[in-house]
Short mmCIF file of C-alpha atoms and ligand atoms in Angstrom, two decimals:
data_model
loop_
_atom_site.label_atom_id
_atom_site.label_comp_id
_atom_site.label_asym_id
_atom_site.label_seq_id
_atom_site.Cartn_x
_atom_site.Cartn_y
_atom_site.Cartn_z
CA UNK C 1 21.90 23.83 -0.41
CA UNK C 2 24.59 21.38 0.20
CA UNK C 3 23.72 18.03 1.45
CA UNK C 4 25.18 16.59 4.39
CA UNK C 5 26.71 13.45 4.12
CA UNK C 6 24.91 10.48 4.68
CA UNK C 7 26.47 9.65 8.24
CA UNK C 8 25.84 13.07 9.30
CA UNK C 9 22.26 12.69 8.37
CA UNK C 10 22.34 9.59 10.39
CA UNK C 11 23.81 10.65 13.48
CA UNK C 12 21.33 13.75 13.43
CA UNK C 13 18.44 11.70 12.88
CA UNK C 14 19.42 9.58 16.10
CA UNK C 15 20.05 12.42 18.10
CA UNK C 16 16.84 14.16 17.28
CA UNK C 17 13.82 11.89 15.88
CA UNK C 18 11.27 9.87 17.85
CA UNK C 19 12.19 6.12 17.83
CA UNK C 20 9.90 4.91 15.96
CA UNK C 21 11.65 3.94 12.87
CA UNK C 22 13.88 1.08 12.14
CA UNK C 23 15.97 2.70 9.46
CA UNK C 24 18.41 1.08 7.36
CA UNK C 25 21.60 3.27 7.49
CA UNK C 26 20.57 4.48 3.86
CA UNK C 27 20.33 8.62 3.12
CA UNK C 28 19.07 8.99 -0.34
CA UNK C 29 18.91 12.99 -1.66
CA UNK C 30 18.31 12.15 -5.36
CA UNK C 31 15.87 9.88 -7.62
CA UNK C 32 15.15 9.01 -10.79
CA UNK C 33 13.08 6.20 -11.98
CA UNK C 34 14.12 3.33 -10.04
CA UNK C 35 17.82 3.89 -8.62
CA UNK C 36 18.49 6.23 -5.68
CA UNK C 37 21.62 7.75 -5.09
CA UNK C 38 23.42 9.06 -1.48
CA UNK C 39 25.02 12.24 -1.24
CA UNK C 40 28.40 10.44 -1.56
CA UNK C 41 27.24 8.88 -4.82
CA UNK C 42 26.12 5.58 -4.02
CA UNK C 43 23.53 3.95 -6.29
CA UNK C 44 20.80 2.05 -5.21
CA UNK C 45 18.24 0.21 -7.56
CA UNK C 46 14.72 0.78 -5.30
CA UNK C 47 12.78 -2.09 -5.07
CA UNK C 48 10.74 -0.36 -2.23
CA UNK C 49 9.50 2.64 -4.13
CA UNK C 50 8.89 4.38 -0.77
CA UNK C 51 6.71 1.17 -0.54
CA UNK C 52 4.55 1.45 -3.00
CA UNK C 53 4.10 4.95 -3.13
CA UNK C 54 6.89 6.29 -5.79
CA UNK C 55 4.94 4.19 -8.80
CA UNK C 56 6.10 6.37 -11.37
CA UNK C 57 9.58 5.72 -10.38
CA UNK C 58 11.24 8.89 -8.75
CA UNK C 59 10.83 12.47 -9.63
CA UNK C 60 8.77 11.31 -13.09
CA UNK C 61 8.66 14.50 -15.07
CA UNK C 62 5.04 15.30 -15.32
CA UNK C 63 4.37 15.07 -11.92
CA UNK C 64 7.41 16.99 -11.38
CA UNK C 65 6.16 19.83 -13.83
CA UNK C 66 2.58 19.68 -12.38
CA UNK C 67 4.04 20.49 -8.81
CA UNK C 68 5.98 23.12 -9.70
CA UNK C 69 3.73 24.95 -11.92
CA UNK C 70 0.72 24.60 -9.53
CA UNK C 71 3.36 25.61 -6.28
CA UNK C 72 3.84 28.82 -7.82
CA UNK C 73 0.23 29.31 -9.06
CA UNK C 74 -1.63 27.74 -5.62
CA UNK C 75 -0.84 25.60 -2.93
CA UNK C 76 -3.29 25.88 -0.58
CA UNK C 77 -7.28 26.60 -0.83
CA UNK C 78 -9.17 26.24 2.25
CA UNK C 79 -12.37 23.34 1.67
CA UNK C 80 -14.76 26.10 2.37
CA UNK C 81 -14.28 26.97 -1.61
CA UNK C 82 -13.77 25.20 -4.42
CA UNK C 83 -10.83 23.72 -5.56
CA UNK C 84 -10.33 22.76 -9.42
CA UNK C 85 -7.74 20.10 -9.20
CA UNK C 86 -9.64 18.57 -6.49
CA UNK C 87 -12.52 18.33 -9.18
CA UNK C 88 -10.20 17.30 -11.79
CA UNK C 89 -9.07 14.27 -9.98
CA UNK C 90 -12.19 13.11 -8.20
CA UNK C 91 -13.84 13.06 -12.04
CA UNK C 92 -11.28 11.17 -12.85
CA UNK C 93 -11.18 8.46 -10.05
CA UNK C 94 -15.03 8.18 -10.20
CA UNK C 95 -14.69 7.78 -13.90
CA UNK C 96 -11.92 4.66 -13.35
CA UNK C 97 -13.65 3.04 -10.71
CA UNK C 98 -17.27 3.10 -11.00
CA UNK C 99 -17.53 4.75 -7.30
CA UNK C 100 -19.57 8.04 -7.80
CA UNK C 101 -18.11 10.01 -4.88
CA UNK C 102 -14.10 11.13 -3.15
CA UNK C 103 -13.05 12.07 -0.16
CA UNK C 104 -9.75 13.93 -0.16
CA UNK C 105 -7.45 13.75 2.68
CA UNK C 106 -4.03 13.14 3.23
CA UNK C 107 -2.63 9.17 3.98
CA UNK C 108 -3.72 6.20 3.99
CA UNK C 109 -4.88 5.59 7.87
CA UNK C 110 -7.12 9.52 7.54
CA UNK C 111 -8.28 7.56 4.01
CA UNK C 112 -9.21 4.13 6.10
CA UNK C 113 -10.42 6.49 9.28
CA UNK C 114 -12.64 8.18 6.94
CA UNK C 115 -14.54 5.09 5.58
CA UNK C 116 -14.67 3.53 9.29
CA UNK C 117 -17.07 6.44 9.95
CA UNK C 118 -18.61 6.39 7.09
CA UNK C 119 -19.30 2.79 6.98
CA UNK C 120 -20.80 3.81 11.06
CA UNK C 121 -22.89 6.59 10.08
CA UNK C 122 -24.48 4.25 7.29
CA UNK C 123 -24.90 1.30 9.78
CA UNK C 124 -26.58 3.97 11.90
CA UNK C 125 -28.43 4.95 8.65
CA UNK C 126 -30.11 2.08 7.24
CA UNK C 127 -29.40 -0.72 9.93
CA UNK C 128 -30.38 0.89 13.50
CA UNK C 129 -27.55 2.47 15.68
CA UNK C 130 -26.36 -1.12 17.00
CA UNK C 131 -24.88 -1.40 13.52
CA UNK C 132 -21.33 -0.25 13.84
CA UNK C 133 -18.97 -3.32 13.90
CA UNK C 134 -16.72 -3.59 11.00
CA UNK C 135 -14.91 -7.27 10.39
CA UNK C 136 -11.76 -7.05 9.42
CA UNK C 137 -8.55 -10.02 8.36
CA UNK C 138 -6.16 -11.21 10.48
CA UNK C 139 -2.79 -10.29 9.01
CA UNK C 140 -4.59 -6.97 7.86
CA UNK C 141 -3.02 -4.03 7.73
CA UNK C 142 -4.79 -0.65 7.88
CA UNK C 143 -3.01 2.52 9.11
CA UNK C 144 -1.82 3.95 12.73
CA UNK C 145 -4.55 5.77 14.25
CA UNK C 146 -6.01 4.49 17.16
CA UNK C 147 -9.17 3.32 14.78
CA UNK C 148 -7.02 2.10 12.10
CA UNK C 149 -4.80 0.10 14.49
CA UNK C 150 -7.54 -1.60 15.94
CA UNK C 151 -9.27 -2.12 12.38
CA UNK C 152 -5.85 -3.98 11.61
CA UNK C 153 -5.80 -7.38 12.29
CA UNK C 154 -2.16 -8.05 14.19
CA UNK C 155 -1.59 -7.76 17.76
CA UNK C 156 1.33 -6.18 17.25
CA UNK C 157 0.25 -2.85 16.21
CA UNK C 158 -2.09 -2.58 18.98
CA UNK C 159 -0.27 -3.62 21.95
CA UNK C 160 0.89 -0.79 24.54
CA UNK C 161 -2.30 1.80 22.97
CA UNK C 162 -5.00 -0.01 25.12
CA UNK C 163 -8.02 1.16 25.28
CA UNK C 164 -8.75 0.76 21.51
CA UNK C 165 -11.84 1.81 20.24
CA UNK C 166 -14.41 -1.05 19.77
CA UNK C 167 -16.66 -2.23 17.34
CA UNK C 168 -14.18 -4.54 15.04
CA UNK C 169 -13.96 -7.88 14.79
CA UNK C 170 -11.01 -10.51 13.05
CA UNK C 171 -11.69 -13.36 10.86
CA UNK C 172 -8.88 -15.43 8.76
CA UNK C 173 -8.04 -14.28 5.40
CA UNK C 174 -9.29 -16.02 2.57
CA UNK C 175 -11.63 -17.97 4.76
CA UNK C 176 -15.22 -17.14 3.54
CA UNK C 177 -16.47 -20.00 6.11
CA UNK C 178 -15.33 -17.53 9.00
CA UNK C 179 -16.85 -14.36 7.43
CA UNK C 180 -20.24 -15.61 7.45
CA UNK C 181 -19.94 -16.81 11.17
CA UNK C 182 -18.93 -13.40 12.29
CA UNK C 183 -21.42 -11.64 10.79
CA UNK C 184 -24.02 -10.62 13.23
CA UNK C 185 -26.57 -8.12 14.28
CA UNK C 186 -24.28 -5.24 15.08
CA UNK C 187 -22.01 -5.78 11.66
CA UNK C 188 -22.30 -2.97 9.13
CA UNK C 189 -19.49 -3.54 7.01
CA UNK C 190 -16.57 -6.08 5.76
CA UNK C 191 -12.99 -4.05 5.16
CA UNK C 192 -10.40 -6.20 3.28
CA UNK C 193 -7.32 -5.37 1.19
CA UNK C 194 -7.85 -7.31 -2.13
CA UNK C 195 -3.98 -8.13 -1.57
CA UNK C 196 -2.52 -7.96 1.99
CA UNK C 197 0.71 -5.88 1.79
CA UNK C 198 2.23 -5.42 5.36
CA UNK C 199 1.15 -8.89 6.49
CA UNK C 200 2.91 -10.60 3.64
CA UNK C 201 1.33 -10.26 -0.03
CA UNK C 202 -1.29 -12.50 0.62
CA UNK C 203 -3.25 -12.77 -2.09
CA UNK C 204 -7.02 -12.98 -1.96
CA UNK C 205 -8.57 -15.99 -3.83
CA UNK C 206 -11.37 -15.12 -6.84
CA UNK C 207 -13.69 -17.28 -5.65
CA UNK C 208 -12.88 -16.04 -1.61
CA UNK C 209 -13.72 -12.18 -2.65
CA UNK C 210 -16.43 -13.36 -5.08
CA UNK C 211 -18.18 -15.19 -1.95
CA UNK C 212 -17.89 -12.04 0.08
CA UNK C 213 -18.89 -9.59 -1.86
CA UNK C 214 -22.44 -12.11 -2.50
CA UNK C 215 -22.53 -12.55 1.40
CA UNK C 216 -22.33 -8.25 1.82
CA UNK C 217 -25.41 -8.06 -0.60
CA UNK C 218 -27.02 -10.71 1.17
CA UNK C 219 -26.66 -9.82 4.36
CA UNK C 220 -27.29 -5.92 3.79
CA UNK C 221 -23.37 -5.01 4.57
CA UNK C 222 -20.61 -2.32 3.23
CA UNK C 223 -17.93 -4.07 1.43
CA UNK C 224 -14.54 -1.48 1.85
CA UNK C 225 -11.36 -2.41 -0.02
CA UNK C 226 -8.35 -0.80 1.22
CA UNK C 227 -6.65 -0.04 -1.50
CA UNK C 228 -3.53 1.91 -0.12
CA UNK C 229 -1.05 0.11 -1.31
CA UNK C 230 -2.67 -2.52 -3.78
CA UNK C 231 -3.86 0.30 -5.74
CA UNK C 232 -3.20 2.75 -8.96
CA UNK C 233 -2.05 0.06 -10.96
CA UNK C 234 0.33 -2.34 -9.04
CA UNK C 235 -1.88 -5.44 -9.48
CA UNK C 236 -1.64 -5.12 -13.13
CA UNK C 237 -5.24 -3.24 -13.35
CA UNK C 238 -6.11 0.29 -12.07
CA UNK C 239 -7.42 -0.78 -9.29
CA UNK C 240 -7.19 -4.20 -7.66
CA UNK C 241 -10.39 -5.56 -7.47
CA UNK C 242 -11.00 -4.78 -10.78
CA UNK C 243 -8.59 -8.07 -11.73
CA UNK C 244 -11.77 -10.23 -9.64
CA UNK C 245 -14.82 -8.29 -11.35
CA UNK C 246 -15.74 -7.76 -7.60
CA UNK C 247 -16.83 -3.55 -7.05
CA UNK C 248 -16.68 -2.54 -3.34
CA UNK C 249 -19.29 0.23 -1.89
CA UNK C 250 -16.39 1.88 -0.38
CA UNK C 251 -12.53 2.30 -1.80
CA UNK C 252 -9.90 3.95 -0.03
CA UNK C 253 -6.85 4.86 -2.14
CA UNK C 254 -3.03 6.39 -0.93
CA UNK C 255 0.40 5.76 -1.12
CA UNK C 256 1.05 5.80 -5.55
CA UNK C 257 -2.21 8.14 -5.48
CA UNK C 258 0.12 11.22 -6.00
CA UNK C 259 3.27 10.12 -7.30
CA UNK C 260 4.94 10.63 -4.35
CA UNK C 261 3.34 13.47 -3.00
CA UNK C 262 1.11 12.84 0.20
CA UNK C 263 -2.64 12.59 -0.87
CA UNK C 264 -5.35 9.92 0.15
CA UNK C 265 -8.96 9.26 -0.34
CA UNK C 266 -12.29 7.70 0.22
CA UNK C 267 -14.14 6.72 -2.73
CA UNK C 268 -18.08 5.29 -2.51
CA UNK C 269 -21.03 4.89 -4.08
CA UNK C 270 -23.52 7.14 -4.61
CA UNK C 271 -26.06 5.72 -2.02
CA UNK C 272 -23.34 5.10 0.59
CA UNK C 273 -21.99 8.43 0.54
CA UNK C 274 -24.95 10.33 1.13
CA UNK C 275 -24.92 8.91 4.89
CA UNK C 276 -21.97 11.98 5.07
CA UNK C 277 -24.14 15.62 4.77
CA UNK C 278 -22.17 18.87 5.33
CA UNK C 279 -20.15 18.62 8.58
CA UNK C 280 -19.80 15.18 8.96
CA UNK C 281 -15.90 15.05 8.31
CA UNK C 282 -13.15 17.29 7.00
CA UNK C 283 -9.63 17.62 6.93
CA UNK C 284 -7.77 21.38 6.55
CA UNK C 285 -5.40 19.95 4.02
CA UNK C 286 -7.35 17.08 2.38
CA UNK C 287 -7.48 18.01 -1.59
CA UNK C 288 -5.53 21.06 -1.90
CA UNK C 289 -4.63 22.12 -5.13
CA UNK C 290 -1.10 21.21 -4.80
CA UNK C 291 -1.54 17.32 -3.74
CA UNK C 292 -4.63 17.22 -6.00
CA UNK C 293 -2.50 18.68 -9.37
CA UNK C 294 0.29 16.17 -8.34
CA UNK C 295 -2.66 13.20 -8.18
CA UNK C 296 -3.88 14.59 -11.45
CA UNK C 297 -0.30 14.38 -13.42
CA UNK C 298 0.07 10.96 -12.27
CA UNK C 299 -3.14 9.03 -12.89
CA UNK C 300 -2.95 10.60 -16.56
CA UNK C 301 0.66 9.08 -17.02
CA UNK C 302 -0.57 6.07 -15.32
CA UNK C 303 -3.72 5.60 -17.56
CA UNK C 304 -1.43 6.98 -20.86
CA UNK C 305 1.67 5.40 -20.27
CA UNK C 306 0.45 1.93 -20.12
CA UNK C 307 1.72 1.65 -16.71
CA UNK C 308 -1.07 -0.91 -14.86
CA UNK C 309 -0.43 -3.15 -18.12
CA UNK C 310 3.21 -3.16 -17.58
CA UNK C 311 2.88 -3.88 -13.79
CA UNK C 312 1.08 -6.70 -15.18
CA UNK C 313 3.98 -7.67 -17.20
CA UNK C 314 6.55 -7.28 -15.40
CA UNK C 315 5.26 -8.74 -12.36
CA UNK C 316 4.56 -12.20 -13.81
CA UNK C 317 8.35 -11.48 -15.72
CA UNK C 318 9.68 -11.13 -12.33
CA UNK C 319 7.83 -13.89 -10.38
CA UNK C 320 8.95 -16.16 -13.04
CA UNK C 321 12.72 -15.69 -12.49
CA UNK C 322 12.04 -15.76 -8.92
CA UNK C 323 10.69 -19.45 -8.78
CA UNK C 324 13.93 -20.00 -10.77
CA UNK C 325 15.50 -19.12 -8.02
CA UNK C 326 13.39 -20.98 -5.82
CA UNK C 327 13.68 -24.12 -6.97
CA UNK C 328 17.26 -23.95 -6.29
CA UNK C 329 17.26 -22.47 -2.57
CA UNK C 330 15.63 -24.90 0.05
CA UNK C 331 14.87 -21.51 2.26
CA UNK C 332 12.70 -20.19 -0.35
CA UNK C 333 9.14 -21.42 0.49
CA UNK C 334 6.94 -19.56 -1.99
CA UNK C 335 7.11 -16.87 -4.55
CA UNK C 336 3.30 -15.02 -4.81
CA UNK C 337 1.73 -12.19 -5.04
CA UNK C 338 -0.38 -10.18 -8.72
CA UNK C 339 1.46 -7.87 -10.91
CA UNK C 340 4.10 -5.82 -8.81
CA UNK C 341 3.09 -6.79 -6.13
CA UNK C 342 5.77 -9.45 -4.99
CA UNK C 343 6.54 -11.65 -2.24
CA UNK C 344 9.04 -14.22 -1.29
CA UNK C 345 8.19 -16.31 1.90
CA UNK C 346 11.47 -17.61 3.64
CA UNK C 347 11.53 -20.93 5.82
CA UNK C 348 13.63 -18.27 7.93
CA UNK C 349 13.85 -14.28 8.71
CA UNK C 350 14.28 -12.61 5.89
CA UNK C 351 16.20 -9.19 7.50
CA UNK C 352 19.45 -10.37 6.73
CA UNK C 353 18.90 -10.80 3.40
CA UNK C 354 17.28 -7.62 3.27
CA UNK C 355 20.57 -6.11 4.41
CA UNK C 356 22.96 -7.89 2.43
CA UNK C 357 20.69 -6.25 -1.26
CA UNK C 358 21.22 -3.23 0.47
CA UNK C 359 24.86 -3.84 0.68
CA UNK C 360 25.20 -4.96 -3.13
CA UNK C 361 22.78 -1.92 -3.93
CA UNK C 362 19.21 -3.26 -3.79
CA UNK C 363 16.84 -1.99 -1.73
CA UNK C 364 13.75 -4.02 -0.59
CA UNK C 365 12.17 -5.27 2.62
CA UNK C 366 10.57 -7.91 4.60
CA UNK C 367 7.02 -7.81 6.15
CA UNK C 368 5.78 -10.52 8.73
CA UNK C 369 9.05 -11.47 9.74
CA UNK C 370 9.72 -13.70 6.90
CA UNK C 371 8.83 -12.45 3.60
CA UNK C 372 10.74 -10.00 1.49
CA UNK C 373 8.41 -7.94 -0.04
CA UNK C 374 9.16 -6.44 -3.74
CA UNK C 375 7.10 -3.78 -5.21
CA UNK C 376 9.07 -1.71 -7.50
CA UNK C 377 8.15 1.25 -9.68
CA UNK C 378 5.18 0.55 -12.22
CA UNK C 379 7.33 1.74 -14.89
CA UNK C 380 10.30 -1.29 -14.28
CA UNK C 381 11.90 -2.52 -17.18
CA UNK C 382 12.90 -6.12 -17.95
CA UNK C 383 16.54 -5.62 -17.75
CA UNK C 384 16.15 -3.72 -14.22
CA UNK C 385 14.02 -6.86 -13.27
CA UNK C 386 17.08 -8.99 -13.96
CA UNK C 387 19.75 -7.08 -12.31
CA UNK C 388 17.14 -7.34 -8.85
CA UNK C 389 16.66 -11.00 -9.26
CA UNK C 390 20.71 -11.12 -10.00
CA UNK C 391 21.12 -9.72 -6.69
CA UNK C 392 19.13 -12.12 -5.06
CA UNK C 393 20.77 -14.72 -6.52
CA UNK C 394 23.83 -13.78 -5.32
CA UNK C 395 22.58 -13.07 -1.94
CA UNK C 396 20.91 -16.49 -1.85
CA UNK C 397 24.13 -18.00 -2.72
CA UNK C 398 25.97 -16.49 0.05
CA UNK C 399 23.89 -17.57 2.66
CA UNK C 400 24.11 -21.26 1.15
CA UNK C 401 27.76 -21.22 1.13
CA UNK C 402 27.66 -19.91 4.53
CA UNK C 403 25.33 -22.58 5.82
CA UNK C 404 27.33 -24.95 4.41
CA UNK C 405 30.92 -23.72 5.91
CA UNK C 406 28.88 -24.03 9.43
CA UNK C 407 27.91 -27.41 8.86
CA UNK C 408 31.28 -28.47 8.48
CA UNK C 409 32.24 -26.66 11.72
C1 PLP S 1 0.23 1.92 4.10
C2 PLP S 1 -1.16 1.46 4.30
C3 PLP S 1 -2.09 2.19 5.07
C4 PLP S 1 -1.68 3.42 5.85
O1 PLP S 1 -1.26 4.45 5.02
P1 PLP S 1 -0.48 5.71 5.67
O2 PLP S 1 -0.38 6.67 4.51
O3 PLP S 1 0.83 5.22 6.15
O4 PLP S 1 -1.32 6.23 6.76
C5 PLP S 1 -3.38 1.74 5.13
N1 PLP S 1 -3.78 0.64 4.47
C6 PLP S 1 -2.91 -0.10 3.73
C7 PLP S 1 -3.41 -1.29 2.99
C8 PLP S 1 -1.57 0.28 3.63
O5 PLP S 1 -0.72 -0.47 2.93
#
């Protein structure tokens, strides 16, 4: 098949798709590792990884191999048999993370949805059937469902869907003060990403997740991390709570999970997913042989290729030439985040910036308005770490130079 050209993509995606995209006017038809490339030929070094999700880099061979052998062996297997990738990989996960029990599904939000009525059914369970509220962070983010935009904790994704389910309630990140106050009779569980992605790489303190996961225990409550897009290595460990020695009841895992192929799931404990018996939830595609072979090939190269150690690595490589940079741009605020998981906070909006990488071939993006977010492939090298932050640099400089020739106007 020939591809069309970029601007014909374009102009057929305007005429045609639902508007719910901002899309930079980018058409990428090939990957490999961490450049993309147009059908004209452009490069593009990919400092979005299909945010977060492409953690292998693109197209890495063994998950390549694993999804074409098992597409012309078995795609699909209906959940009303059994399914031995799906086995395979929730051994595998249970063996990594301590949590005895998966879920399979498809995305992140049917991963989150699924432990939102889990966590209910156990509140129901063991608490009385007031127990249903689930507290959640502001500057959360947990999917697009109806549930999942209401379990997230900016306005902005809610606005215009009203009525939103209830039962959730908001409490400031990192603020283990304002958890305990919200707890009350009807709260059955506490759902937190370990690092916030879409509301900015905020980073959870040790001591902050440490306090919470003592006040769940104390206070008879589910702790969920939502581990979407902090997960399968990015923070430098498998998983990111395993960097604060603090073990939810309930994981839910997406985006890297399948090397770029669409998988999700719900991992729990033993006890805590017992309050699911046979007919409780299902999905018609969640853990098909295809997603769950693709899964399979790339939590083995992540575990055998070193690749959470690396993120680890790298990360603190890259954050490191990015305070260099700091210290010599006054719009630079902060450089955070753990292992590839990056952030730069800007005293001001960070989209043009975002468009002038793209323009000098570096794609990454800004959450919250003012941070650009950077969470490249686990398997970045140093040199492709330099040739981002040389971007940057030069894109920093520009706007400096421009700043100054309006001041003199
Ligand atoms: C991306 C994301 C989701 C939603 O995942 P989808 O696959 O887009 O539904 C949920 N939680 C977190 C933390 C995410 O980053």
């Amino acid at each position: 098949m020939n591809n069309l050209r970029p601007e014909e993509t374009i102009a057929l995606s305007d005429r045609y798709l639902m508007r719910t995209y901002t899309r930079a006017p980018v058409a990428p038809v090939r990957g490999a590792g961490a450049r993309l490339w147009d059908a004209g030929g452009k490069e593009y070094l990919d400092f979005t990884a299909g945010i977060a999700v492409c953690s292998l880099g693109h197209c890495h061979p063994r998950v390549v191999e694993a999804i074409r052998q098992q597409a012309a062996r078995l795609m699909h297997c209906s959940n009303l048999y059994y399914i031995e990738q799906q086995a395979r990989l929730a051994a595998l996960l249970a063996e990594h993370s301590g949590l005895e029990r998966v879920f399979f599904c498809n995305s992140g939000a049917e991963a989150v949805e699924g432990a939102i009525k889990l966590a209910r059914k156990w509140g129901k369970i063991h608490k009385g059937k007031e127990s249903y509220e689930i507290i959640t962070a502001f500057n959360s983010f947990h999917g697009r469902t109806l549930a999942c935009i209401t379990a997230t904790g900016q306005l902005k994704y809610q606005k215009g869907f009203e009525p939103l389910p209830r039962g959730f309630r908001y409490v400031p990140f990192n603020d283990l003060a304002a958890l305990e106050e919200a707890v009350n009779d009807h709260t059955c569980a506490v759902m937190l990403e370990p690092v916030q992605g879409e509301g900015g790489i905020n980073v959870a303190g040790r001591d902050y997740l440490r306090g919470v996961r003592e006040l769940c225990d104390r206070a008879g409550l589910l702790l969920i991390f939502d581990e979407v897009q902090c997960g399968m290595g990015r923070t430098g460990r498998l998983f990111a709570h395993q960097r604060y020695d603090v073990k939810p009841d309930v994981m839910t895992l997406a985006k890297a999970l399948g090397g770029g192929f669409p998988i999700g799931a719900l991992l729990a404990r033993e006890e805590v997913a017992r309050a699911f018996e046979p007919g409780d939830h299902a999905s018609t595609f969640g853990g098909n042989p295809l997603a769950c072979a693709a899964g399979l090939a790339a939590l083995q190269a992540i575990l055998e290729e070193g690749l959470a150690a690396n993120a680890a690595r790298m990360g603190e490589y890259l954050r490191k030439r990015l305070w260099g940079l700091a210290s010599r741009y006054p719009f630079v605020k902060e450089v955070r985040g753990l292992g590839l998981m990056v952030g730069i906070e800007l005293t001001e909006p960070g989209a043009p910036f975002v468009e002038r990488c793209r323009e000098k071939g570096l794609l990454i993006n800004c959450v919250n308005g003012y941070v650009l977010r950077l969470v490249p492939p686990l398997t970045i090298t140093e040199r492709e770490v330099d040739e981002a932050a040389g971007v940057l640099d030069e894109v920093f400089k520009e706007a400096i130079k421009e700043k100054e020739g309006e001041a003199r106007h």
